[in-house]
Amino acid sequence: MFRLSPAALFGFASIAALSVAGCTTTGSDRDKFVVFFTTGSTQLESAAANTVAAAAADARTKHSSSIEVEGYAAAHGNLSADEMLAMQRAKLVADTLRQDGVGSAVIHQTAHAPRNDAEAAVAARRVMIDVDP
């Protein structure tokens, strides 16, 4: 019988909780926002849209000079399609930031090719937004 340790269960529960809503981390000089997507999706659910709106408000308030938008996707066998999914997610988030009043000139988007050894599929289904003041 396969059993998970309490620490492993806590880790899985934490990732699952993050997949429901985005999270925000404030560093000393930049703020980070995480937007999660469901498997194979490029749709912003309400919690994800709220996270993007919070990042846009933060960027406008701080008159940010640079916003990094990094798209990720989990590896599902077709790495080309998975990389395209990561690009589409980053583009969607960047476009939504623009719609929320962030200037195009400060938004820089990239996509990261999925790794075959991605440990946590939920963590790979994300877009990271770094707001640099």
PDB file of C-alpha atoms in Angstrom:
ATOM      1  CA  MET A   1       0.000   0.000   0.000  1.00  0.00           C
ATOM      2  CA  PHE A   2       1.281   3.469  -0.901  1.00  0.00           C
ATOM      3  CA  ARG A   3       1.165   6.072   1.871  1.00  0.00           C
ATOM      4  CA  LEU A   4       2.091   9.726   1.831  1.00  0.00           C
ATOM      5  CA  SER A   5       3.843  11.353   4.720  1.00  0.00           C
ATOM      6  CA  PRO A   6       2.083  14.256   6.478  1.00  0.00           C
ATOM      7  CA  ALA A   7       4.650  16.618   4.948  1.00  0.00           C
ATOM      8  CA  ALA A   8       3.883  15.345   1.444  1.00  0.00           C
ATOM      9  CA  LEU A   9       0.148  15.689   2.038  1.00  0.00           C
ATOM     10  CA  PHE A  10       0.657  19.261   3.236  1.00  0.00           C
ATOM     11  CA  GLY A  11       2.714  20.013   0.115  1.00  0.00           C
ATOM     12  CA  PHE A  12       0.039  18.627  -2.206  1.00  0.00           C
ATOM     13  CA  ALA A  13      -2.688  20.501  -0.318  1.00  0.00           C
ATOM     14  CA  SER A  14      -0.693  23.735  -0.600  1.00  0.00           C
ATOM     15  CA  ILE A  15      -0.278  23.352  -4.350  1.00  0.00           C
ATOM     16  CA  ALA A  16      -3.968  22.520  -4.738  1.00  0.00           C
ATOM     17  CA  ALA A  17      -4.918  25.609  -2.753  1.00  0.00           C
ATOM     18  CA  LEU A  18      -2.692  27.755  -4.939  1.00  0.00           C
ATOM     19  CA  SER A  19      -4.317  26.362  -8.070  1.00  0.00           C
ATOM     20  CA  VAL A  20      -7.673  27.740  -6.971  1.00  0.00           C
ATOM     21  CA  ALA A  21      -6.480  31.296  -6.451  1.00  0.00           C
ATOM     22  CA  GLY A  22      -3.436  33.263  -7.457  1.00  0.00           C
ATOM     23  CA  CYS A  23      -0.932  34.337  -4.909  1.00  0.00           C
ATOM     24  CA  THR A  24       1.105  37.451  -4.397  1.00  0.00           C
ATOM     25  CA  THR A  25       4.602  37.764  -2.987  1.00  0.00           C
ATOM     26  CA  THR A  26       6.067  41.119  -2.122  1.00  0.00           C
ATOM     27  CA  GLY A  27       9.831  41.366  -2.179  1.00  0.00           C
ATOM     28  CA  SER A  28      12.061  44.251  -1.236  1.00  0.00           C
ATOM     29  CA  ASP A  29      12.093  45.789  -4.706  1.00  0.00           C
ATOM     30  CA  ARG A  30       9.615  43.834  -6.846  1.00  0.00           C
ATOM     31  CA  ASP A  31       6.245  42.222  -6.427  1.00  0.00           C
ATOM     32  CA  LYS A  32       5.445  38.790  -7.831  1.00  0.00           C
ATOM     33  CA  PHE A  33       2.008  37.551  -8.808  1.00  0.00           C
ATOM     34  CA  VAL A  34       1.167  33.973  -9.807  1.00  0.00           C
ATOM     35  CA  VAL A  35      -1.725  33.256 -12.169  1.00  0.00           C
ATOM     36  CA  PHE A  36      -2.807  29.608 -12.323  1.00  0.00           C
ATOM     37  CA  PHE A  37      -4.616  27.882 -15.194  1.00  0.00           C
ATOM     38  CA  THR A  38      -6.529  24.629 -15.415  1.00  0.00           C
ATOM     39  CA  THR A  39      -5.022  21.792 -17.469  1.00  0.00           C
ATOM     40  CA  GLY A  40      -4.708  22.686 -21.157  1.00  0.00           C
ATOM     41  CA  SER A  41      -6.538  25.994 -20.659  1.00  0.00           C
ATOM     42  CA  THR A  42      -5.854  29.546 -21.768  1.00  0.00           C
ATOM     43  CA  GLN A  43      -8.923  30.911 -19.998  1.00  0.00           C
ATOM     44  CA  LEU A  44      -8.632  33.227 -17.012  1.00  0.00           C
ATOM     45  CA  GLU A  45     -10.945  32.034 -14.267  1.00  0.00           C
ATOM     46  CA  SER A  46     -12.240  34.637 -11.823  1.00  0.00           C
ATOM     47  CA  ALA A  47      -9.473  34.138  -9.226  1.00  0.00           C
ATOM     48  CA  ALA A  48      -6.825  34.342 -11.968  1.00  0.00           C
ATOM     49  CA  ALA A  49      -8.425  37.491 -13.435  1.00  0.00           C
ATOM     50  CA  ASN A  50      -8.407  39.049  -9.958  1.00  0.00           C
ATOM     51  CA  THR A  51      -4.696  38.280  -9.628  1.00  0.00           C
ATOM     52  CA  VAL A  52      -3.941  39.934 -12.994  1.00  0.00           C
ATOM     53  CA  ALA A  53      -6.048  42.964 -11.975  1.00  0.00           C
ATOM     54  CA  ALA A  54      -4.092  43.221  -8.699  1.00  0.00           C
ATOM     55  CA  ALA A  55      -0.797  43.085 -10.619  1.00  0.00           C
ATOM     56  CA  ALA A  56      -2.013  45.806 -12.996  1.00  0.00           C
ATOM     57  CA  ALA A  57      -3.092  48.014 -10.088  1.00  0.00           C
ATOM     58  CA  ASP A  58       0.283  47.471  -8.414  1.00  0.00           C
ATOM     59  CA  ALA A  59       2.105  48.366 -11.633  1.00  0.00           C
ATOM     60  CA  ARG A  60       0.034  51.519 -12.158  1.00  0.00           C
ATOM     61  CA  THR A  61       0.448  52.627  -8.531  1.00  0.00           C
ATOM     62  CA  LYS A  62       4.222  52.150  -8.614  1.00  0.00           C
ATOM     63  CA  HIS A  63       4.620  53.559 -12.145  1.00  0.00           C
ATOM     64  CA  SER A  64       6.562  50.403 -12.969  1.00  0.00           C
ATOM     65  CA  SER A  65       9.357  50.588 -15.481  1.00  0.00           C
ATOM     66  CA  SER A  66       9.315  46.851 -16.224  1.00  0.00           C
ATOM     67  CA  ILE A  67       6.857  43.974 -15.907  1.00  0.00           C
ATOM     68  CA  GLU A  68       8.006  40.448 -16.706  1.00  0.00           C
ATOM     69  CA  VAL A  69       5.287  38.000 -17.759  1.00  0.00           C
ATOM     70  CA  GLU A  70       6.550  34.402 -17.889  1.00  0.00           C
ATOM     71  CA  GLY A  71       4.303  31.616 -19.183  1.00  0.00           C
ATOM     72  CA  TYR A  72       4.650  27.956 -18.202  1.00  0.00           C
ATOM     73  CA  ALA A  73       2.863  24.742 -19.161  1.00  0.00           C
ATOM     74  CA  ALA A  74       3.141  21.170 -17.931  1.00  0.00           C
ATOM     75  CA  ALA A  75       4.704  18.589 -20.239  1.00  0.00           C
ATOM     76  CA  HIS A  76       2.077  16.333 -21.785  1.00  0.00           C
ATOM     77  CA  GLY A  77       4.067  14.523 -24.465  1.00  0.00           C
ATOM     78  CA  ASN A  78       3.924  17.060 -27.290  1.00  0.00           C
ATOM     79  CA  LEU A  79       6.497  19.615 -26.201  1.00  0.00           C
ATOM     80  CA  SER A  80       5.824  21.923 -29.178  1.00  0.00           C
ATOM     81  CA  ALA A  81       2.126  22.145 -28.314  1.00  0.00           C
ATOM     82  CA  ASP A  82       2.947  22.582 -24.625  1.00  0.00           C
ATOM     83  CA  GLU A  83       5.376  25.414 -25.390  1.00  0.00           C
ATOM     84  CA  MET A  84       2.703  27.065 -27.545  1.00  0.00           C
ATOM     85  CA  LEU A  85       0.291  26.789 -24.606  1.00  0.00           C
ATOM     86  CA  ALA A  86       2.843  28.542 -22.367  1.00  0.00           C
ATOM     87  CA  MET A  87       3.176  31.323 -24.986  1.00  0.00           C
ATOM     88  CA  GLN A  88      -0.596  31.713 -25.287  1.00  0.00           C
ATOM     89  CA  ARG A  89      -0.956  31.987 -21.518  1.00  0.00           C
ATOM     90  CA  ALA A  90       1.760  34.649 -21.301  1.00  0.00           C
ATOM     91  CA  LYS A  91       0.170  36.579 -24.187  1.00  0.00           C
ATOM     92  CA  LEU A  92      -3.271  36.406 -22.564  1.00  0.00           C
ATOM     93  CA  VAL A  93      -1.953  37.754 -19.276  1.00  0.00           C
ATOM     94  CA  ALA A  94       0.080  40.489 -21.021  1.00  0.00           C
ATOM     95  CA  ASP A  95      -2.987  41.512 -23.074  1.00  0.00           C
ATOM     96  CA  THR A  96      -5.116  41.590 -19.918  1.00  0.00           C
ATOM     97  CA  LEU A  97      -2.532  43.794 -18.175  1.00  0.00           C
ATOM     98  CA  ARG A  98      -2.730  46.187 -21.144  1.00  0.00           C
ATOM     99  CA  GLN A  99      -6.532  46.206 -20.940  1.00  0.00           C
ATOM    100  CA  ASP A 100      -6.181  47.016 -17.238  1.00  0.00           C
ATOM    101  CA  GLY A 101      -4.165  50.144 -18.045  1.00  0.00           C
ATOM    102  CA  VAL A 102      -0.548  48.986 -18.056  1.00  0.00           C
ATOM    103  CA  GLY A 103       1.522  50.442 -20.906  1.00  0.00           C
ATOM    104  CA  SER A 104       2.720  48.053 -23.597  1.00  0.00           C
ATOM    105  CA  ALA A 105       6.255  49.438 -23.467  1.00  0.00           C
ATOM    106  CA  VAL A 106       6.901  48.099 -19.959  1.00  0.00           C
ATOM    107  CA  ILE A 107       5.518  44.572 -20.496  1.00  0.00           C
ATOM    108  CA  HIS A 108       8.006  41.886 -21.523  1.00  0.00           C
ATOM    109  CA  GLN A 109       6.634  38.403 -22.075  1.00  0.00           C
ATOM    110  CA  THR A 110       8.419  35.069 -22.389  1.00  0.00           C
ATOM    111  CA  ALA A 111       7.410  31.434 -22.458  1.00  0.00           C
ATOM    112  CA  HIS A 112       9.332  28.578 -20.922  1.00  0.00           C
ATOM    113  CA  ALA A 113       9.387  25.207 -22.611  1.00  0.00           C
ATOM    114  CA  PRO A 114       8.011  22.496 -20.353  1.00  0.00           C
ATOM    115  CA  ARG A 115      10.396  20.009 -18.825  1.00  0.00           C
ATOM    116  CA  ASN A 116       9.794  16.306 -19.177  1.00  0.00           C
ATOM    117  CA  ASP A 117      10.583  15.902 -15.486  1.00  0.00           C
ATOM    118  CA  ALA A 118       8.127  18.523 -14.201  1.00  0.00           C
ATOM    119  CA  GLU A 119       7.392  17.369 -10.651  1.00  0.00           C
ATOM    120  CA  ALA A 120       4.182  19.273 -10.052  1.00  0.00           C
ATOM    121  CA  ALA A 121       1.764  19.716 -12.932  1.00  0.00           C
ATOM    122  CA  VAL A 122      -0.186  22.401 -11.042  1.00  0.00           C
ATOM    123  CA  ALA A 123       2.952  24.480 -10.523  1.00  0.00           C
ATOM    124  CA  ALA A 124       3.739  24.223 -14.241  1.00  0.00           C
ATOM    125  CA  ARG A 125       0.305  25.583 -15.251  1.00  0.00           C
ATOM    126  CA  ARG A 126       1.054  29.167 -14.393  1.00  0.00           C
ATOM    127  CA  VAL A 127       2.089  32.604 -15.495  1.00  0.00           C
ATOM    128  CA  MET A 128       4.444  34.572 -13.260  1.00  0.00           C
ATOM    129  CA  ILE A 129       4.137  38.354 -13.220  1.00  0.00           C
ATOM    130  CA  ASP A 130       7.110  40.306 -11.807  1.00  0.00           C
ATOM    131  CA  VAL A 131       6.378  43.980 -11.229  1.00  0.00           C
ATOM    132  CA  ASP A 132       9.600  45.977 -10.996  1.00  0.00           C
ATOM    133  CA  PRO A 133       9.149  49.522  -9.656  1.00  0.00           C
TER     134      PRO A 133
END
